[in-house]
Short mmCIF file of C-alpha atoms in Angstrom, two decimals:
data_model
loop_
_atom_site.label_atom_id
_atom_site.label_comp_id
_atom_site.label_asym_id
_atom_site.label_seq_id
_atom_site.Cartn_x
_atom_site.Cartn_y
_atom_site.Cartn_z
CA MET A 832 94.02 86.74 189.36
CA HIS A 833 94.36 87.00 185.61
CA GLN A 834 95.58 90.31 184.33
CA LEU A 835 93.18 92.62 182.54
CA LEU A 836 93.22 91.94 178.83
CA LEU A 837 91.55 94.37 176.45
CA LEU A 838 91.70 93.47 172.79
CA SER A 839 91.84 96.65 170.75
CA SER A 840 90.54 96.73 167.21
CA LEU A 841 92.82 97.81 164.40
CA TRP A 842 92.01 99.07 160.95
CA ILE A 843 94.26 99.95 157.98
CA LEU A 844 94.29 103.65 157.16
CA VAL A 845 95.31 104.90 153.72
CA ALA A 846 94.85 107.97 151.56
CA PRO A 847 91.18 109.04 151.47
CA PRO A 848 88.99 108.47 148.42
CA ALA A 849 86.24 110.90 147.46
CA LEU A 850 83.76 110.16 150.29
CA SER A 851 85.81 108.31 152.89
CA ILE A 852 89.00 108.59 154.88
CA PHE A 853 89.19 104.78 155.29
CA GLN A 854 90.01 102.24 152.59
CA ARG A 855 91.09 98.61 152.55
CA PRO A 856 94.24 97.75 150.59
CA THR A 857 93.92 96.99 146.89
CA GLY A 858 92.86 93.40 146.35
CA SER A 859 91.02 93.21 149.70
CA PRO A 860 87.62 94.84 149.06
CA ALA A 861 85.21 95.20 151.94
CA PRO A 862 82.34 92.73 152.01
CA PRO A 863 79.45 94.11 149.97
CA HIS A 864 77.14 94.19 153.02
CA LEU A 865 79.55 96.55 154.83
CA GLN A 866 79.58 99.63 152.66
CA TYR A 867 79.88 102.16 155.47
CA LEU A 868 80.99 100.23 158.56
CA LEU A 869 84.52 98.94 158.99
CA GLU A 870 84.79 95.31 159.97
CA PRO A 871 86.86 95.12 163.20
CA LEU A 872 89.92 92.92 163.22
CA HIS A 873 88.81 91.37 166.52
CA THR A 874 85.14 90.73 167.25
CA ALA A 875 85.69 89.85 170.92
CA VAL A 876 86.62 92.27 173.68
CA HIS A 877 87.97 90.77 176.90
CA THR A 878 87.66 92.66 180.16
CA GLN A 879 87.19 92.21 183.89
CA ARG A 880 84.41 92.93 186.31
CA GLY A 881 84.64 96.54 187.47
CA ALA A 882 86.82 97.64 184.54
CA THR A 883 86.08 99.91 181.54
CA ALA A 884 85.67 98.27 178.12
CA THR A 885 85.18 99.70 174.63
CA LEU A 886 83.38 97.85 171.83
CA PRO A 887 84.69 99.14 168.47
CA CYS A 888 82.43 100.50 165.74
CA VAL A 889 83.93 102.86 163.15
CA LEU A 890 82.46 104.18 159.91
CA ARG A 891 84.45 104.39 156.69
CA ALA A 892 82.12 107.11 155.38
CA LEU A 893 79.29 109.27 156.66
CA PRO A 894 76.08 108.74 154.69
CA ARG A 895 73.35 111.36 154.73
CA ASN A 896 70.70 111.20 157.43
CA TYR A 897 72.19 108.18 159.13
CA ARG A 898 71.87 106.84 162.67
CA VAL A 899 73.98 104.37 164.61
CA LYS A 900 72.13 102.12 167.04
CA TRP A 901 73.84 100.01 169.71
CA SER A 902 71.90 97.10 171.20
CA LYS A 903 72.50 93.97 173.29
CA VAL A 904 71.20 90.56 172.27
CA GLU A 905 69.45 89.00 175.27
CA PRO A 906 70.24 85.27 175.59
CA THR A 907 66.84 84.29 176.99
CA ASN A 908 64.69 85.42 174.07
CA TYR A 909 67.20 86.57 171.42
CA ARG A 910 65.60 90.00 171.39
CA GLU A 911 67.69 93.13 171.26
CA SER A 912 67.66 95.78 173.97
CA ILE A 913 68.57 99.24 172.67
CA ILE A 914 71.46 100.88 174.53
CA ILE A 915 72.19 104.09 172.65
CA ILE A 916 71.24 105.84 169.37
CA THR A 917 73.24 108.64 167.75
CA ASN A 918 73.09 110.66 164.55
CA GLY A 919 76.67 111.82 164.91
CA LEU A 920 75.73 115.08 166.60
CA TYR A 921 73.32 114.02 169.31
CA HIS A 922 72.72 110.76 171.14
CA LYS A 923 70.23 109.23 173.56
CA ASN A 924 70.79 106.41 176.06
CA TYR A 925 68.25 103.70 176.85
CA GLY A 926 67.70 100.95 179.39
CA PRO A 927 69.54 99.83 182.54
CA LEU A 928 72.98 100.30 180.96
CA SER A 929 72.25 103.98 180.38
CA PRO A 930 74.20 105.41 183.36
CA ARG A 931 77.34 103.42 182.49
CA VAL A 932 77.67 103.83 178.71
CA HIS A 933 78.85 106.55 176.36
CA LEU A 934 80.23 106.86 172.85
CA ARG A 935 84.02 107.02 172.64
CA HIS A 936 83.82 109.48 169.72
CA SER A 937 87.58 109.93 169.36
CA HIS A 938 86.92 111.32 165.84
CA ARG A 939 83.87 112.03 163.65
CA TYR A 940 83.82 108.48 162.25
CA ASP A 941 84.04 106.79 165.67
CA ALA A 942 80.81 105.33 167.10
CA SER A 943 82.49 102.88 169.50
CA LEU A 944 80.62 102.06 172.72
CA THR A 945 82.38 102.42 176.09
CA ILE A 946 81.00 100.63 179.16
CA THR A 947 82.27 101.69 182.57
CA ASN A 948 82.28 99.62 185.77
CA VAL A 949 81.61 96.40 183.82
CA ALA A 950 79.21 94.05 185.63
CA LEU A 951 78.62 90.32 185.24
CA GLU A 952 75.36 90.85 183.38
CA ASP A 953 77.15 92.99 180.77
CA GLU A 954 78.81 89.92 179.24
CA GLY A 955 77.27 88.88 175.95
CA ARG A 956 76.70 89.83 172.31
CA TYR A 957 76.34 93.45 171.18
CA ARG A 958 75.34 94.87 167.81
CA CYS A 959 76.35 98.17 166.21
CA GLN A 960 73.86 98.94 163.44
CA LEU A 961 74.06 101.71 160.88
CA VAL A 962 70.50 102.74 160.05
CA ASN A 963 70.44 104.36 156.62
CA GLY A 964 67.19 103.60 154.85
CA LEU A 965 67.51 100.52 152.65
CA GLU A 966 71.26 100.26 153.21
CA ASP A 967 71.20 99.21 156.88
CA GLU A 968 74.23 97.18 157.98
CA SER A 969 75.71 96.03 161.27
CA VAL A 970 78.64 94.37 163.05
CA SER A 971 78.38 92.03 166.06
CA LEU A 972 80.86 91.92 168.92
CA MET A 973 81.19 89.79 172.04
CA LEU A 974 82.10 91.12 175.47
CA HIS A 975 83.83 88.45 177.57
CA LEU A 976 84.65 88.72 181.27
CA GLU A 977 88.02 87.29 182.21
CA GLY A 978 89.85 86.83 185.47
CA GLU A 979 89.05 84.42 188.25
CA ASP A 980 85.45 83.37 188.08
CA GLY A 981 83.35 80.39 188.86
CA ILE A 982 80.06 78.62 188.45
CA LEU A 983 78.58 77.60 191.77
CA PRO A 984 75.33 75.83 192.70
CA VAL A 985 72.73 77.63 194.80
CA VAL A 986 70.49 75.57 197.03
CA SER A 987 67.26 77.34 196.25
CA ILE A 988 64.39 75.09 195.24
CA GLY A 989 62.16 77.23 193.06
CA ASP A 990 60.94 78.07 189.58
CA VAL A 991 63.07 80.09 187.15
CA GLY A 992 61.87 83.45 188.44
CA GLU A 993 62.45 82.59 192.10
CA SER A 994 65.86 81.09 191.32
CA ARG A 995 66.90 84.18 189.35
CA GLU A 996 65.98 86.39 192.33
CA GLU A 997 68.02 84.19 194.67
CA THR A 998 71.00 84.28 192.36
CA LEU A 999 71.16 88.10 192.32
CA GLY A 1000 73.11 87.90 195.57
CA TRP A 1001 75.76 85.91 193.72
CA GLY A 1002 76.08 87.72 190.42
CA SER A 1003 73.96 86.28 187.63
CA MET A 1004 72.39 83.01 186.59
CA VAL A 1005 74.49 80.95 184.21
CA ASP A 1006 73.38 81.19 180.57
CA CYS A 1007 75.28 78.01 179.67
CA LEU A 1008 76.70 75.31 181.95
CA HIS A 1009 80.02 75.01 180.14
CA THR A 1010 81.83 71.68 179.97
CA SER A 1011 84.94 73.53 181.19
CA SER A 1012 83.24 74.08 184.54
CA TRP A 1013 82.79 70.34 184.87
CA THR A 1014 86.38 69.56 183.86
CA GLU A 1015 87.62 72.10 186.42
CA GLY A 1016 85.98 70.10 189.19
CA LEU A 1017 82.30 71.06 189.45
CA ASP A 1018 80.57 67.94 190.79
CA TRP A 1019 77.00 68.45 191.93
CA CYS A 1020 74.27 65.84 192.27
CA ASN A 1021 71.34 68.25 192.44
CA ALA A 1022 69.81 69.41 189.17
CA GLY A 1023 69.70 73.18 188.68
CA TRP A 1024 68.25 75.81 186.38
CA ILE A 1025 70.32 77.78 183.92
CA LEU A 1026 69.16 80.96 182.20
CA ASP A 1027 67.59 79.39 179.10
CA GLY A 1028 65.12 77.38 181.21
CA THR A 1029 66.87 74.02 180.90
CA VAL A 1030 67.99 71.92 183.87
CA HIS A 1031 71.37 70.21 184.26
CA TYR A 1032 73.82 68.76 186.76
CA PRO A 1033 77.57 68.08 186.42
CA ILE A 1034 79.04 64.78 187.65
CA ILE A 1035 82.71 63.83 187.97
CA ASN A 1036 82.36 60.81 190.28
CA SER A 1037 79.57 58.54 189.04
CA ARG A 1038 77.60 57.15 191.98
CA GLU A 1039 74.28 55.51 192.77
CA PRO A 1040 72.36 58.57 194.06
CA CYS A 1041 73.40 60.55 190.96
CA GLY A 1042 72.06 58.46 188.12
CA GLY A 1043 74.00 55.29 188.91
CA ARG A 1044 77.59 54.14 188.63
CA LEU A 1045 77.22 52.95 185.03
CA LEU A 1046 76.59 56.41 183.58
CA LEU A 1047 79.67 58.21 182.35
CA PRO A 1048 80.82 61.43 184.03
CA GLY A 1049 79.74 64.64 182.34
CA VAL A 1050 77.17 67.41 182.31
CA ARG A 1051 73.83 65.62 182.43
CA THR A 1052 70.61 67.26 181.41
CA TYR A 1053 66.89 67.10 182.15
CA GLY A 1054 66.27 69.29 179.11
CA ALA A 1055 63.73 72.11 179.03
CA ARG A 1056 61.30 72.15 181.94
CA ASP A 1057 58.18 74.10 182.87
CA LYS A 1058 59.56 77.45 184.09
CA GLN A 1059 56.64 78.09 186.44
CA LYS A 1060 55.63 74.65 187.72
CA ASP A 1061 58.94 72.78 188.00
CA ARG A 1062 61.22 73.56 190.92
CA PHE A 1063 64.99 73.01 191.04
CA ASP A 1064 68.16 74.55 192.42
CA ALA A 1065 70.08 77.04 190.22
CA PHE A 1066 73.58 77.42 188.83
CA CYS A 1067 75.00 80.91 189.23
CA PHE A 1068 78.07 82.66 187.90
CA THR A 1069 80.23 84.91 190.03
CA SER A 1070 83.55 86.62 189.51
CA ALA A 1071 86.32 88.03 191.67
CA LEU A 1072 85.90 91.76 192.16
CA GLN A 1073 89.13 93.69 192.64
CA GLY A 1074 89.32 95.93 195.68
CA SER A 1075 86.52 94.18 197.61
CA GLN A 1076 86.75 92.32 200.91
CA VAL A 1077 84.58 90.11 203.09
CA TYR A 1078 85.51 90.00 206.77
CA PHE A 1079 84.04 88.70 210.03
CA ILE A 1080 82.96 90.70 213.09
CA ARG A 1081 82.80 88.63 216.24
CA GLY A 1082 79.92 89.08 218.65
CA HIS A 1083 76.58 87.82 219.92
CA LEU A 1084 74.35 89.75 217.54
CA ASN A 1085 70.81 89.44 216.28
CA PHE A 1086 70.17 90.08 212.59
CA LYS A 1087 69.44 93.80 212.98
CA GLU A 1088 72.52 94.32 215.17
CA ALA A 1089 74.64 92.44 212.63
CA GLY A 1090 73.67 94.85 209.85
CA GLN A 1091 74.38 97.85 212.10
CA ALA A 1092 77.78 96.45 213.09
CA CYS A 1093 78.79 96.32 209.43
CA ARG A 1094 77.52 99.85 208.79
CA ASN A 1095 79.51 101.11 211.77
CA HIS A 1096 82.62 99.94 209.90
CA GLY A 1097 81.59 101.61 206.64
CA ALA A 1098 80.52 98.28 205.14
CA THR A 1099 77.32 96.34 204.43
CA ILE A 1100 76.25 92.94 205.61
CA ALA A 1101 77.57 90.43 203.06
CA LYS A 1102 75.34 88.66 200.56
CA VAL A 1103 75.53 84.91 200.10
CA GLY A 1104 77.36 85.24 196.79
CA GLN A 1105 79.90 87.65 198.25
CA LEU A 1106 80.77 85.14 200.96
CA TYR A 1107 81.08 82.34 198.39
CA SER A 1108 83.25 84.56 196.21
CA ALA A 1109 85.54 85.35 199.17
CA TRP A 1110 85.75 81.64 199.99
CA LYS A 1111 86.50 80.60 196.41
CA PHE A 1112 88.83 83.41 195.32
CA SER A 1113 90.35 84.74 198.58
CA GLN A 1114 90.42 81.45 200.53
CA LEU A 1115 88.41 82.93 203.39
CA ASP A 1116 88.44 80.31 206.15
CA ARG A 1117 86.56 80.74 209.45
CA CYS A 1118 84.81 78.39 211.82
CA ASP A 1119 82.53 81.14 213.07
CA GLY A 1120 78.91 81.28 211.97
CA GLY A 1121 77.86 84.75 210.84
CA TRP A 1122 74.73 86.51 209.63
CA LEU A 1123 74.31 87.25 205.92
CA ALA A 1124 71.96 89.65 204.12
CA ASP A 1125 69.37 86.97 203.28
CA GLY A 1126 68.91 86.15 206.98
CA SER A 1127 70.92 82.95 206.83
CA VAL A 1128 73.91 82.04 209.01
CA ARG A 1129 76.94 80.49 207.28
CA TYR A 1130 80.70 80.11 207.52
CA PRO A 1131 83.42 79.41 204.91
CA ILE A 1132 85.89 76.52 205.21
CA THR A 1133 88.87 76.08 202.88
CA THR A 1134 90.79 73.67 205.15
CA PRO A 1135 88.36 71.02 206.42
CA ARG A 1136 88.84 69.97 210.04
CA GLU A 1137 86.91 68.01 212.61
CA ARG A 1138 85.93 70.93 214.81
CA CYS A 1139 84.54 72.92 211.86
CA GLY A 1140 81.63 70.72 210.88
CA GLY A 1141 83.57 67.54 210.32
CA LEU A 1142 82.83 67.38 206.58
CA PRO A 1143 85.78 66.23 204.44
CA ASP A 1144 85.44 68.77 201.62
CA PRO A 1145 85.91 72.55 201.56
CA GLY A 1146 82.78 74.64 201.24
CA VAL A 1147 80.45 77.21 202.76
CA ARG A 1148 78.59 75.58 205.63
CA SER A 1149 75.12 76.71 206.65
CA PHE A 1150 73.16 76.91 209.90
CA GLY A 1151 70.03 77.64 207.90
CA PHE A 1152 67.72 80.55 208.75
CA PRO A 1153 67.50 80.92 212.53
CA SER A 1154 65.24 83.44 214.24
CA LYS A 1155 66.48 86.95 213.46
CA GLU A 1156 66.08 87.83 217.14
CA LEU A 1157 68.60 85.17 218.20
CA ARG A 1158 71.79 86.69 219.68
CA THR A 1159 74.24 83.87 218.98
CA TYR A 1160 76.30 84.72 215.91
CA GLY A 1161 78.70 87.31 214.56
CA THR A 1162 78.36 88.79 211.08
CA TYR A 1163 80.14 88.80 207.73
CA CYS A 1164 80.59 92.24 206.24
CA PHE A 1165 81.36 93.32 202.69
CA VAL A 1166 83.27 96.42 201.65
CA GLY A 1167 83.71 97.27 197.98
CA LYS A 1168 86.19 99.48 196.21
#
């Protein structure tokens, strides 16, 4: 597990001029488009899932009748979703982030945004905009999630909407199938959706069923497809969550009994993505099939062996979706911090 790394933003403080307590050194004037906002030294903040992160936004002066608006740039349509608006005295929160955000407000010039219990979907570009009539200006910052994470394929043949619903049990759909994921060993012959509506598949070992042996390894693409009519798998992003655990309860349980068994232990029946995360990051290894929240039965294998499916590679094996009345399997439970 990588250690938590938060990049703080630093500014140079000097003797105050007439209207401001902040000033750049002589010979280093602020860019003309940033009259009131200070440009942060670092425009990327690195954090971990479940942590608290602060995106810096500090004013060098307080104009009359101003507002500061925080928003998040959505990768699918490049529109901005408003998060919070303040006039320095009062503020109002908006949208799904509302319960987890507040202004740091360590001094009267501080409009920095603090996000608690950071989730996978929080990663992305944010904008702090000073709204002051004709003199509007803004700074952009990126929130990056660090630590152990991974991009994993979901076998879920569907359109973009159906695939996004399926991937909620994992974390979030990938907004870009990075080349680094391929170089780290992701080799998958089935094409899958990513968030922008394009379809790709990563290949390390060129072979006949995957485009032929003559094509070079790499991240191959089908390009943009019809988001409603075309049906593919999906690529999803998940991250290790500190303080969480997936464990197995042995028994001959039907689906309803499996959920109750987990609740009796103060846990919930595990989602597919939580089992994959435990397999990938905690090396969970069991030969026992167990119920999961989507009604499927699966088991995680990190050390392949003949009596555990016989397949040569590690992975999460599946028994599919048996009748929920069948009393044959145990259950995998999830407990968070």
